XYZ file of C-alpha atoms in Angstrom:
310
model
C 118.160 323.437 3.545
C 116.682 320.399 5.289
C 113.654 320.047 7.550
C 115.616 318.761 10.529
C 117.923 321.792 10.279
C 114.913 324.094 10.476
C 113.573 322.120 13.441
C 116.921 322.480 15.236
C 117.015 326.196 14.446
C 113.479 326.746 15.842
C 114.352 324.755 18.973
C 117.419 326.923 19.671
C 115.460 330.094 18.932
C 112.728 329.103 21.389
C 114.961 327.760 24.179
C 117.843 330.224 23.641
C 120.118 327.366 24.618
C 121.913 324.821 22.400
C 121.993 322.049 25.023
C 118.322 322.456 25.930
C 117.407 322.517 22.239
C 119.349 319.290 21.647
C 117.522 317.637 24.546
C 114.172 318.745 23.143
C 114.998 317.376 19.699
C 116.510 314.165 21.121
C 119.851 314.702 19.381
C 123.427 315.096 20.601
C 124.386 318.734 21.170
C 127.464 318.634 18.871
C 125.327 317.266 16.032
C 122.734 320.002 16.522
C 125.421 322.699 16.545
C 126.982 321.249 13.386
C 123.637 321.303 11.553
C 122.980 324.899 12.626
C 126.407 325.924 11.259
C 125.673 324.092 8.002
C 122.386 325.975 7.703
C 124.135 329.293 8.344
C 126.721 328.499 5.685
C 124.020 327.656 3.167
C 122.134 330.874 3.903
C 125.350 332.919 3.963
C 124.577 334.601 7.293
C 124.812 333.790 10.998
C 121.453 333.145 12.637
C 122.485 333.554 16.276
C 124.653 335.909 18.286
C 126.611 333.464 20.399
C 127.697 334.968 23.682
C 128.396 333.025 26.838
C 125.088 332.450 28.598
C 123.211 334.616 26.123
C 121.968 333.330 22.730
C 120.059 335.860 20.651
C 118.761 335.918 17.105
C 120.469 337.983 14.436
C 118.407 339.966 11.940
C 118.648 336.994 9.568
C 117.498 334.692 12.364
C 114.514 336.930 13.167
C 113.579 336.862 9.478
C 113.903 333.090 9.174
C 112.040 332.141 12.396
C 108.384 332.710 11.256
C 109.161 331.164 7.879
C 110.725 328.091 9.492
C 107.756 327.675 11.837
C 105.337 327.879 8.907
C 107.318 325.336 6.855
C 107.413 322.892 9.769
C 103.692 323.391 10.463
C 102.807 322.846 6.798
C 104.967 319.732 6.739
C 103.178 318.309 9.782
C 99.798 319.118 8.233
C 100.798 317.344 5.023
C 102.035 314.313 6.974
C 98.832 314.129 8.997
C 96.558 314.479 5.972
C 98.424 311.820 4.029
C 98.243 309.518 7.052
C 94.511 310.129 7.316
C 94.109 309.177 3.662
C 96.006 305.979 4.381
C 93.779 305.376 7.407
C 90.746 305.507 5.117
C 92.258 302.661 3.122
C 93.517 300.500 5.953
C 91.956 301.840 9.159
C 89.677 300.244 11.735
C 86.420 301.486 13.247
C 85.115 300.039 16.509
C 81.377 300.711 16.599
C 78.979 299.824 19.378
C 75.234 299.469 18.762
C 72.191 298.153 20.553
C 70.759 294.831 19.258
C 67.649 296.460 17.816
C 69.765 298.877 15.759
C 71.966 296.029 14.551
C 68.853 294.461 13.015
C 67.355 297.829 12.025
C 68.972 300.419 9.758
C 72.618 299.706 10.662
C 73.213 296.935 8.070
C 72.278 299.318 5.250
C 74.533 302.059 6.647
C 77.506 299.731 6.993
C 76.928 298.289 3.529
C 77.091 301.768 1.972
C 80.182 302.650 4.016
C 81.964 299.396 3.182
C 81.260 299.882 -0.511
C 82.939 303.320 -0.382
C 85.817 302.277 1.910
C 86.366 298.541 1.380
C 89.762 298.580 3.112
C 88.443 299.796 6.461
C 87.898 297.035 8.977
C 84.583 297.311 10.826
C 84.306 295.870 14.331
C 80.746 295.960 15.694
C 80.027 295.327 19.362
C 76.409 294.561 20.177
C 75.150 295.411 23.659
C 72.898 297.489 25.853
C 73.430 301.234 26.045
C 74.872 301.084 29.554
C 77.490 298.522 28.546
C 78.328 300.462 25.388
C 78.704 303.746 27.262
C 81.092 302.098 29.720
C 83.187 300.572 26.931
C 83.218 303.874 25.070
C 84.418 305.763 28.142
C 87.147 303.170 28.694
C 88.432 303.608 25.139
C 87.315 300.213 23.812
C 85.030 301.799 21.180
C 85.356 304.745 18.792
C 81.620 305.400 18.343
C 78.416 304.014 19.827
C 74.779 304.128 18.764
C 72.876 304.262 22.027
C 69.544 305.183 23.562
C 69.289 308.683 25.027
C 69.288 310.162 27.543
C 72.246 308.552 29.283
C 71.410 306.971 32.613
C 74.456 308.626 34.170
C 76.038 311.908 33.163
C 79.594 311.501 31.952
C 81.353 314.763 31.040
C 83.874 312.799 28.939
C 81.153 311.717 26.468
C 79.561 313.762 23.714
C 76.159 312.661 22.381
C 74.192 313.712 19.299
C 70.484 312.808 18.943
C 69.774 311.205 15.557
C 66.330 309.603 15.438
C 63.097 309.394 17.374
C 61.534 305.948 17.131
C 58.071 304.710 18.061
C 57.723 301.741 20.374
C 54.905 299.291 19.674
C 53.337 296.278 21.350
C 53.818 292.992 19.529
C 51.742 289.874 20.034
C 51.495 286.580 18.168
C 49.555 286.599 14.920
C 46.937 284.226 16.380
C 46.258 286.286 19.511
C 43.291 288.678 19.708
C 43.933 292.431 19.208
C 45.332 293.941 22.421
C 42.993 296.956 22.296
C 39.303 296.528 21.624
C 38.763 300.081 20.373
C 42.041 300.171 18.467
C 43.458 302.774 20.861
C 46.156 300.981 22.848
C 47.183 302.691 26.075
C 49.867 301.904 28.614
C 47.087 301.081 31.080
C 46.022 298.222 28.802
C 49.256 296.440 29.793
C 47.997 296.065 33.377
C 47.728 292.350 34.098
C 48.790 291.373 30.562
C 51.580 288.744 30.538
C 54.692 290.395 29.111
C 57.793 288.817 27.671
C 60.524 290.863 29.313
C 64.125 291.538 28.386
C 67.041 290.770 30.689
C 68.023 293.172 33.451
C 70.120 296.094 32.251
C 68.442 296.059 28.835
C 67.184 299.506 27.794
C 63.722 298.348 26.734
C 63.186 296.542 30.040
C 63.878 299.716 32.012
C 61.719 301.753 29.634
C 58.728 299.398 29.756
C 58.812 298.953 33.515
C 59.140 302.719 33.956
C 56.154 303.421 31.675
C 53.998 300.932 33.595
C 54.945 302.441 36.934
C 54.098 305.905 35.633
C 50.710 304.383 34.753
C 50.293 303.327 38.373
C 50.931 299.582 38.210
C 53.648 296.947 38.180
C 53.945 294.901 34.956
C 53.280 291.165 34.916
C 56.016 288.982 33.409
C 55.256 285.668 31.749
C 58.937 285.084 30.987
C 62.011 287.277 31.317
C 65.730 287.333 30.708
C 66.100 287.300 26.920
C 67.804 289.418 24.260
C 65.900 290.823 21.275
C 65.853 287.648 19.165
C 64.761 285.528 22.115
C 61.998 287.947 23.140
C 60.615 288.046 19.605
C 60.705 284.250 19.439
C 58.863 283.913 22.763
C 56.163 286.344 21.596
C 55.833 284.462 18.311
C 55.298 281.259 20.297
C 52.409 282.873 22.165
C 54.132 283.277 25.554
C 53.063 286.890 25.928
C 53.356 290.400 24.485
C 56.390 292.699 24.375
C 57.165 296.360 23.812
C 59.770 296.625 21.059
C 60.958 299.260 18.544
C 58.836 299.702 15.435
C 62.016 299.303 13.370
C 62.321 295.724 14.620
C 58.589 294.945 14.628
C 58.220 295.615 10.900
C 60.624 292.779 10.139
C 58.783 290.158 12.216
C 55.760 287.942 11.586
C 53.893 289.390 14.546
C 50.820 291.484 15.213
C 52.085 295.047 15.819
C 49.909 297.593 17.625
C 50.823 301.259 18.100
C 50.098 303.141 21.290
C 47.531 305.935 21.191
C 48.891 309.513 21.181
C 51.176 310.701 22.615
C 52.482 307.132 22.256
C 55.742 305.649 23.488
C 59.002 306.786 21.922
C 62.737 306.544 22.405
C 65.658 308.642 21.115
C 68.575 307.085 19.268
C 71.851 308.969 19.484
C 75.503 308.718 18.512
C 78.156 309.005 21.221
C 81.916 309.407 21.273
C 84.531 310.473 23.784
C 84.782 314.227 24.161
C 88.428 314.207 25.247
C 89.720 312.085 22.349
C 89.125 312.882 18.678
C 87.893 309.734 16.902
C 90.247 308.426 14.187
C 89.687 309.570 10.642
C 87.963 306.333 9.651
C 85.492 306.708 12.546
C 84.849 310.345 11.667
C 84.122 309.279 8.098
C 81.685 306.622 9.320
C 79.962 309.272 11.456
C 79.648 311.512 8.387
C 78.402 308.608 6.278
C 75.780 307.700 8.899
C 74.343 311.222 9.057
C 74.388 311.521 5.253
C 72.502 308.230 4.965
C 69.846 309.297 7.452
C 69.382 312.706 5.801
C 69.079 311.215 2.325
C 66.585 308.550 3.402
C 64.555 311.133 5.328
C 64.479 313.426 2.277
C 63.371 310.503 0.109
C 60.710 309.488 2.629
C 62.258 306.048 3.045
C 63.171 306.089 6.729
C 61.836 303.006 8.507
C 58.154 303.469 9.483
C 57.772 304.952 12.937
C 61.099 306.838 12.878
C 61.742 310.561 12.482
C 65.054 312.317 11.836
C 65.924 314.784 14.583
C 67.418 318.179 13.679
C 71.141 318.653 14.103
């Protein structure tokens, strides 16, 4: 008894037609009929009542049908699971992440993942959340670490909040403290020269929005840079900037927190809802959450970040 014989038998049983079954299985009808006869000979019983225009199952055929379906289903499951194991040795993960996350906790996560799965190729695309969401929706990425909430609702994307991160104001080490009483407020940014990110950058939109909620328009000393450029401009004394605490702790800058309730942003993981990520990407997603949970339990999350439930 061979698997292709069982597949041919199930096809005939479901279509009740030898020609239609052959078309479904992409095989010539005489070959399919020959294999069915060989199966019947091996089992010692006919499986079909063959009458012109009317194919029905015999008692033996009725008995074999659920067994054949189960065997074929188990075979497909075994094939898929073996392939997924192979994917974990030779697969590829296309991950998108914002620049601040690429210099934040992501290197440690990818190091741990690469150590466990050295054969998986990691492709990291750095960009703003809006660009990453677009590339994810178009199928160019498997997963993306982005800032929530999304600026536009896309029913094809599924998002999971991971972390809440404080935003802080950074100034050069030689500049005076930005708040005289130590309680920095958004209103203290009024009239202060700010080094501003390029248009479309999440932190630009966030900072401008916070200032407008405070009743004023921010003042830019220089604008148009990415994270590294903005930090360099602040270090040179060109102005202050609002950046994530995860990035600020790695820089030689004066970092000042905002007074309660402070400024925060939510980091989330996104993937397409209509397409299951490949096994390697699913394993990276699991590894990422495990890393965050273990570091949170150990109290070693980056300062200013909190793990969100879920």
